[in-house]
Amino acid sequence: GERRVPMAVDCDIWHVYVPQARPGQRYAYRASGPRDPARGLFFDGGRLLLDPYAKAMYPLGPRQLGCLVVDTSFDWGTDRAPERPWADTVLYETHVKGISVTHPGVPPALRGTYAGLAHPAVVGHLTHLGVTAVELMPVHQFLSEQRLLDMKLTNYWGYSTVGFFAPHSAYSAAGDRGQQVAEFKSTVAALHAAGIEVILDVVYNHTAEGAPDAPPLSFRGLANEVYYRLDPADRSRYIDTTGTQNTLDAGRPEVLRLILDSLRYWVTEMRVDGFRFDLAATLARQHGYVDRLSAFFGLLYQDPVLGRTKLIAEPWDVGAPDSYQVGRFPPGWAEWNDRYRDTVRDFWRGRPVVGGLAERLAGSADLYSADRRGPDASVNFVTCHDGKALADLVTYERKHNEANGEDNRDGTGDDRAANYGVEGPTDDPAVSAVRARQRRNMLATLLLSQGVTMLLGGDELGRTQRGNNNAYCQDNEVSWYHWPERPDPFTAFVRRVVALQRAHPALKRRAFLTGSGAPPDVAWYDRDGRAMTVSRWQDPATRFLGMLLAGDGIPARGAPVQDDDILVLLNADTSAADFAVPGRPGARYGLVLDTGAEDGAPAPGAELAVGDRCAVPPRTVLVATAPLRS
């Protein structure tokens, strides 16, 4: 049955109070009005529409949902946010379902759910690795596109939001009639108790409603001309800077209010610690172009709740001349740094990018120093959900997206991958050894760089997507984590390099390296152990870089801190380097990392003395530390 309750309007806001509504009550909206596409109006009183502010939604069909009144009470007990500084943050990007759906230590009823993510077997893995924050792919209620459903596929990633306040119901083990709210809160509490922050990947740039000719689900049927960017030349069409057939109009005060209300709800009610904004450049298009002074930035900056959270931008969108905005977000924001990703991939596949590599190792001051931001404005990554997994990056030179149903046309055609002689899996031990070493090299480089580290969940387990670099619609073994039956040496390697970074303030500076001081805070060396020269920087044959970080006078909150001197040697060449060890007179370095070993552990007692000759094997990273004398 259906009971209709009429609404009233004041100051352009439609509203009604229903005192009989209790937790579990199902509801929806109907909105009658003209259907006039030429004016951007798509009213249809015969459609049930979702409440944009619904706290929970439940499934009715493949592209049908209903809204629920929920009980928001929850006993948080002694929950406290970890509140880690950016410089001490190690991000782990993961999918809620993918991380636990095949985990043998998680009870079958909890696999693939919020409760599965919070299970001790999964949380224990995260703490064992040493990560400090999970960056969860979308958990706002989302829907799959009809096109995917017609192909018997689904939108696995979830970048197709329809409910900005509602946790996705399919990830709930407890039920989808409101129980998902408490289950999500329990997951946040469990992660906080382990010292792990929760960052949400949020999609406020478009919705699941698709093109204007698709049936209205919510926003289109309530106020299409308010919520979406309409083409001034044809108001029946949308301006699309998201590649999804519609774009929310974040220049409108109504839309801005919705976004900020949603963000505050997830912080105050769900207690998350920050957000990563998908296609964030779109949110700054107040007047159609990306504006650093847009209301979106200003409102977030001054908000007493949101201004204290971690804010990460995917600093681009699509389809506009000013879509690429890396390095141009205002202070207070961190950014996904795709230039870091591309440079590290290129260096280890033998491209002449040594100068760019030094910029990225040093924190990307070329991108972030002009706005008085520090290295922690750069979120460094080698792999993320959008692209190949790390194991595939060294196994498949080409993309293999045939399973997506688009004749392999989707996904980037150049992801800077290499296969080392064989496309796909191989039994050749020499090829397998090079691939394994290159995985270690790229992850070591990532953890040895200034800035905020982001790991792609599952890479530490050797997860493969079989060469698919756009697995957004693969809710199956292609995307799920592959938990090995016995410990994987590569997992031990990742744990070792994460621990190395976390133990050394010299690798987590809050200010950019300058090359000044006595000794300089950073010095660069060629394959012979001599200071890098202009000719060496510019030589396209250079495949080696040495970096010496001074351990004294490291800026920190309060007085400067002291660390070891850290010598990092990166040899991407196919030949060994004979390196003369630099440093303070009489210093002796202990070798702490060797990517030639499966778990990164160097030979016991291995030391390097200043002035010694050190053989750096091909395709290898060596790290050595020398304690400062008191």
JSON list of N, CA, C and O in Angstrom, two decimals, residues 35-61:
[
{"chain": "A", "resi": 35, "resn": "ARG", "atom": "N", "xyz": [6.70, 18.46, -18.00]},
{"chain": "A", "resi": 35, "resn": "ARG", "atom": "CA", "xyz": [7.79, 17.77, -18.69]},
{"chain": "A", "resi": 35, "resn": "ARG", "atom": "C", "xyz": [8.09, 18.59, -19.95]},
{"chain": "A", "resi": 35, "resn": "ARG", "atom": "O", "xyz": [7.35, 18.54, -20.93]},
{"chain": "A", "resi": 36, "resn": "ASP", "atom": "N", "xyz": [9.17, 19.34, -19.87]},
{"chain": "A", "resi": 36, "resn": "ASP", "atom": "CA", "xyz": [9.52, 20.25, -20.96]},
{"chain": "A", "resi": 36, "resn": "ASP", "atom": "C", "xyz": [11.03, 20.20, -21.14]},
{"chain": "A", "resi": 36, "resn": "ASP", "atom": "O", "xyz": [11.78, 21.03, -20.60]},
{"chain": "A", "resi": 37, "resn": "PRO", "atom": "N", "xyz": [11.54, 19.20, -21.88]},
{"chain": "A", "resi": 37, "resn": "PRO", "atom": "CA", "xyz": [12.99, 19.04, -22.04]},
{"chain": "A", "resi": 37, "resn": "PRO", "atom": "C", "xyz": [13.68, 20.30, -22.55]},
{"chain": "A", "resi": 37, "resn": "PRO", "atom": "O", "xyz": [14.82, 20.55, -22.19]},
{"chain": "A", "resi": 38, "resn": "ALA", "atom": "N", "xyz": [13.02, 21.08, -23.36]},
{"chain": "A", "resi": 38, "resn": "ALA", "atom": "CA", "xyz": [13.64, 22.29, -23.90]},
{"chain": "A", "resi": 38, "resn": "ALA", "atom": "C", "xyz": [14.01, 23.26, -22.79]},
{"chain": "A", "resi": 38, "resn": "ALA", "atom": "O", "xyz": [14.92, 24.08, -22.94]},
{"chain": "A", "resi": 39, "resn": "ARG", "atom": "N", "xyz": [13.30, 23.20, -21.67]},
{"chain": "A", "resi": 39, "resn": "ARG", "atom": "CA", "xyz": [13.62, 24.04, -20.51]},
{"chain": "A", "resi": 39, "resn": "ARG", "atom": "C", "xyz": [14.38, 23.26, -19.44]},
{"chain": "A", "resi": 39, "resn": "ARG", "atom": "O", "xyz": [14.61, 23.78, -18.35]},
{"chain": "A", "resi": 40, "resn": "GLY", "atom": "N", "xyz": [14.73, 22.02, -19.74]},
{"chain": "A", "resi": 40, "resn": "GLY", "atom": "CA", "xyz": [15.46, 21.20, -18.78]},
{"chain": "A", "resi": 40, "resn": "GLY", "atom": "C", "xyz": [14.58, 20.65, -17.68]},
{"chain": "A", "resi": 40, "resn": "GLY", "atom": "O", "xyz": [15.09, 20.33, -16.60]},
{"chain": "A", "resi": 41, "resn": "LEU", "atom": "N", "xyz": [13.27, 20.49, -17.93]},
{"chain": "A", "resi": 41, "resn": "LEU", "atom": "CA", "xyz": [12.32, 20.01, -16.91]},
{"chain": "A", "resi": 41, "resn": "LEU", "atom": "C", "xyz": [11.88, 18.59, -17.26]},
{"chain": "A", "resi": 41, "resn": "LEU", "atom": "O", "xyz": [11.45, 18.33, -18.39]},
{"chain": "A", "resi": 42, "resn": "PHE", "atom": "N", "xyz": [11.98, 17.68, -16.28]},
{"chain": "A", "resi": 42, "resn": "PHE", "atom": "CA", "xyz": [11.65, 16.27, -16.51]},
{"chain": "A", "resi": 42, "resn": "PHE", "atom": "C", "xyz": [10.77, 15.73, -15.40]},
{"chain": "A", "resi": 42, "resn": "PHE", "atom": "O", "xyz": [11.00, 14.64, -14.88]},
{"chain": "A", "resi": 43, "resn": "PHE", "atom": "N", "xyz": [9.75, 16.47, -15.03]},
{"chain": "A", "resi": 43, "resn": "PHE", "atom": "CA", "xyz": [8.85, 16.00, -13.97]},
{"chain": "A", "resi": 43, "resn": "PHE", "atom": "C", "xyz": [8.00, 14.85, -14.47]},
{"chain": "A", "resi": 43, "resn": "PHE", "atom": "O", "xyz": [7.61, 14.79, -15.64]},
{"chain": "A", "resi": 44, "resn": "ASP", "atom": "N", "xyz": [7.71, 13.93, -13.54]},
{"chain": "A", "resi": 44, "resn": "ASP", "atom": "CA", "xyz": [6.88, 12.77, -13.86]},
{"chain": "A", "resi": 44, "resn": "ASP", "atom": "C", "xyz": [6.24, 12.30, -12.56]},
{"chain": "A", "resi": 44, "resn": "ASP", "atom": "O", "xyz": [6.88, 11.59, -11.76]},
{"chain": "A", "resi": 45, "resn": "GLY", "atom": "N", "xyz": [4.99, 12.71, -12.32]},
{"chain": "A", "resi": 45, "resn": "GLY", "atom": "CA", "xyz": [4.32, 12.36, -11.08]},
{"chain": "A", "resi": 45, "resn": "GLY", "atom": "C", "xyz": [4.08, 10.88, -10.89]},
{"chain": "A", "resi": 45, "resn": "GLY", "atom": "O", "xyz": [3.74, 10.44, -9.79]},
{"chain": "A", "resi": 46, "resn": "GLY", "atom": "N", "xyz": [4.26, 10.10, -11.93]},
{"chain": "A", "resi": 46, "resn": "GLY", "atom": "CA", "xyz": [4.07, 8.66, -11.82]},
{"chain": "A", "resi": 46, "resn": "GLY", "atom": "C", "xyz": [5.30, 7.91, -11.33]},
{"chain": "A", "resi": 46, "resn": "GLY", "atom": "O", "xyz": [5.22, 6.71, -11.06]},
{"chain": "A", "resi": 47, "resn": "ARG", "atom": "N", "xyz": [6.43, 8.61, -11.19]},
{"chain": "A", "resi": 47, "resn": "ARG", "atom": "CA", "xyz": [7.67, 7.97, -10.76]},
{"chain": "A", "resi": 47, "resn": "ARG", "atom": "C", "xyz": [7.88, 8.14, -9.27]},
{"chain": "A", "resi": 47, "resn": "ARG", "atom": "O", "xyz": [7.66, 9.22, -8.71]},
{"chain": "A", "resi": 48, "resn": "LEU", "atom": "N", "xyz": [8.34, 7.09, -8.62]},
{"chain": "A", "resi": 48, "resn": "LEU", "atom": "CA", "xyz": [8.81, 7.20, -7.24]},
{"chain": "A", "resi": 48, "resn": "LEU", "atom": "C", "xyz": [10.26, 7.68, -7.28]},
{"chain": "A", "resi": 48, "resn": "LEU", "atom": "O", "xyz": [11.10, 7.11, -7.99]},
{"chain": "A", "resi": 49, "resn": "LEU", "atom": "N", "xyz": [10.55, 8.70, -6.51]},
{"chain": "A", "resi": 49, "resn": "LEU", "atom": "CA", "xyz": [11.88, 9.32, -6.52]},
{"chain": "A", "resi": 49, "resn": "LEU", "atom": "C", "xyz": [12.56, 9.17, -5.16]},
{"chain": "A", "resi": 49, "resn": "LEU", "atom": "O", "xyz": [11.91, 9.24, -4.12]},
{"chain": "A", "resi": 50, "resn": "LEU", "atom": "N", "xyz": [13.87, 8.97, -5.19]},
{"chain": "A", "resi": 50, "resn": "LEU", "atom": "CA", "xyz": [14.65, 8.81, -3.98]},
{"chain": "A", "resi": 50, "resn": "LEU", "atom": "C", "xyz": [14.89, 10.16, -3.31]},
{"chain": "A", "resi": 50, "resn": "LEU", "atom": "O", "xyz": [15.08, 11.18, -3.98]},
{"chain": "A", "resi": 51, "resn": "ASP", "atom": "N", "xyz": [14.91, 10.12, -2.00]},
{"chain": "A", "resi": 51, "resn": "ASP", "atom": "CA", "xyz": [15.24, 11.30, -1.19]},
{"chain": "A", "resi": 51, "resn": "ASP", "atom": "C", "xyz": [16.74, 11.52, -1.24]},
{"chain": "A", "resi": 51, "resn": "ASP", "atom": "O", "xyz": [17.51, 10.65, -0.81]},
{"chain": "A", "resi": 52, "resn": "PRO", "atom": "N", "xyz": [17.22, 12.68, -1.74]},
{"chain": "A", "resi": 52, "resn": "PRO", "atom": "CA", "xyz": [18.67, 12.91, -1.77]},
{"chain": "A", "resi": 52, "resn": "PRO", "atom": "C", "xyz": [19.31, 12.86, -0.39]},
{"chain": "A", "resi": 52, "resn": "PRO", "atom": "O", "xyz": [20.52, 12.64, -0.28]},
{"chain": "A", "resi": 53, "resn": "TYR", "atom": "N", "xyz": [18.52, 13.04, 0.67]},
{"chain": "A", "resi": 53, "resn": "TYR", "atom": "CA", "xyz": [19.05, 13.04, 2.04]},
{"chain": "A", "resi": 53, "resn": "TYR", "atom": "C", "xyz": [18.74, 11.74, 2.79]},
{"chain": "A", "resi": 53, "resn": "TYR", "atom": "O", "xyz": [18.94, 11.68, 4.01]},
{"chain": "A", "resi": 54, "resn": "ALA", "atom": "N", "xyz": [18.29, 10.71, 2.10]},
{"chain": "A", "resi": 54, "resn": "ALA", "atom": "CA", "xyz": [17.97, 9.45, 2.76]},
{"chain": "A", "resi": 54, "resn": "ALA", "atom": "C", "xyz": [19.22, 8.86, 3.41]},
{"chain": "A", "resi": 54, "resn": "ALA", "atom": "O", "xyz": [20.29, 8.81, 2.81]},
{"chain": "A", "resi": 55, "resn": "LYS", "atom": "N", "xyz": [19.07, 8.38, 4.65]},
{"chain": "A", "resi": 55, "resn": "LYS", "atom": "CA", "xyz": [20.19, 7.82, 5.40]},
{"chain": "A", "resi": 55, "resn": "LYS", "atom": "C", "xyz": [20.42, 6.34, 5.10]},
{"chain": "A", "resi": 55, "resn": "LYS", "atom": "O", "xyz": [21.45, 5.78, 5.47]},
{"chain": "A", "resi": 56, "resn": "ALA", "atom": "N", "xyz": [19.45, 5.71, 4.47]},
{"chain": "A", "resi": 56, "resn": "ALA", "atom": "CA", "xyz": [19.61, 4.31, 4.07]},
{"chain": "A", "resi": 56, "resn": "ALA", "atom": "C", "xyz": [18.66, 4.04, 2.91]},
{"chain": "A", "resi": 56, "resn": "ALA", "atom": "O", "xyz": [17.57, 4.63, 2.82]},
{"chain": "A", "resi": 57, "resn": "MET", "atom": "N", "xyz": [19.09, 3.15, 2.02]},
{"chain": "A", "resi": 57, "resn": "MET", "atom": "CA", "xyz": [18.27, 2.73, 0.89]},
{"chain": "A", "resi": 57, "resn": "MET", "atom": "C", "xyz": [18.28, 1.22, 0.81]},
{"chain": "A", "resi": 57, "resn": "MET", "atom": "O", "xyz": [19.23, 0.57, 1.25]},
{"chain": "A", "resi": 58, "resn": "TYR", "atom": "N", "xyz": [17.22, 0.66, 0.24]},
{"chain": "A", "resi": 58, "resn": "TYR", "atom": "CA", "xyz": [17.13, -0.79, 0.12]},
{"chain": "A", "resi": 58, "resn": "TYR", "atom": "C", "xyz": [16.78, -1.14, -1.32]},
{"chain": "A", "resi": 58, "resn": "TYR", "atom": "O", "xyz": [16.16, -0.36, -2.04]},
{"chain": "A", "resi": 59, "resn": "PRO", "atom": "N", "xyz": [17.20, -2.31, -1.78]},
{"chain": "A", "resi": 59, "resn": "PRO", "atom": "CA", "xyz": [17.02, -2.67, -3.19]},
{"chain": "A", "resi": 59, "resn": "PRO", "atom": "C", "xyz": [15.59, -3.11, -3.50]},
{"chain": "A", "resi": 59, "resn": "PRO", "atom": "O", "xyz": [14.96, -3.83, -2.73]},
{"chain": "A", "resi": 60, "resn": "LEU", "atom": "N", "xyz": [15.10, -2.68, -4.65]},
{"chain": "A", "resi": 60, "resn": "LEU", "atom": "CA", "xyz": [13.81, -3.12, -5.18]},
{"chain": "A", "resi": 60, "resn": "LEU", "atom": "C", "xyz": [13.97, -3.85, -6.51]},
{"chain": "A", "resi": 60, "resn": "LEU", "atom": "O", "xyz": [13.10, -4.62, -6.90]},
{"chain": "A", "resi": 61, "resn": "GLY", "atom": "N", "xyz": [15.06, -3.58, -7.20]},
{"chain": "A", "resi": 61, "resn": "GLY", "atom": "CA", "xyz": [15.32, -4.18, -8.50]},
{"chain": "A", "resi": 61, "resn": "GLY", "atom": "C", "xyz": [16.69, -3.74, -8.97]},
{"chain": "A", "resi": 61, "resn": "GLY", "atom": "O", "xyz": [17.40, -3.02, -8.27]}
]
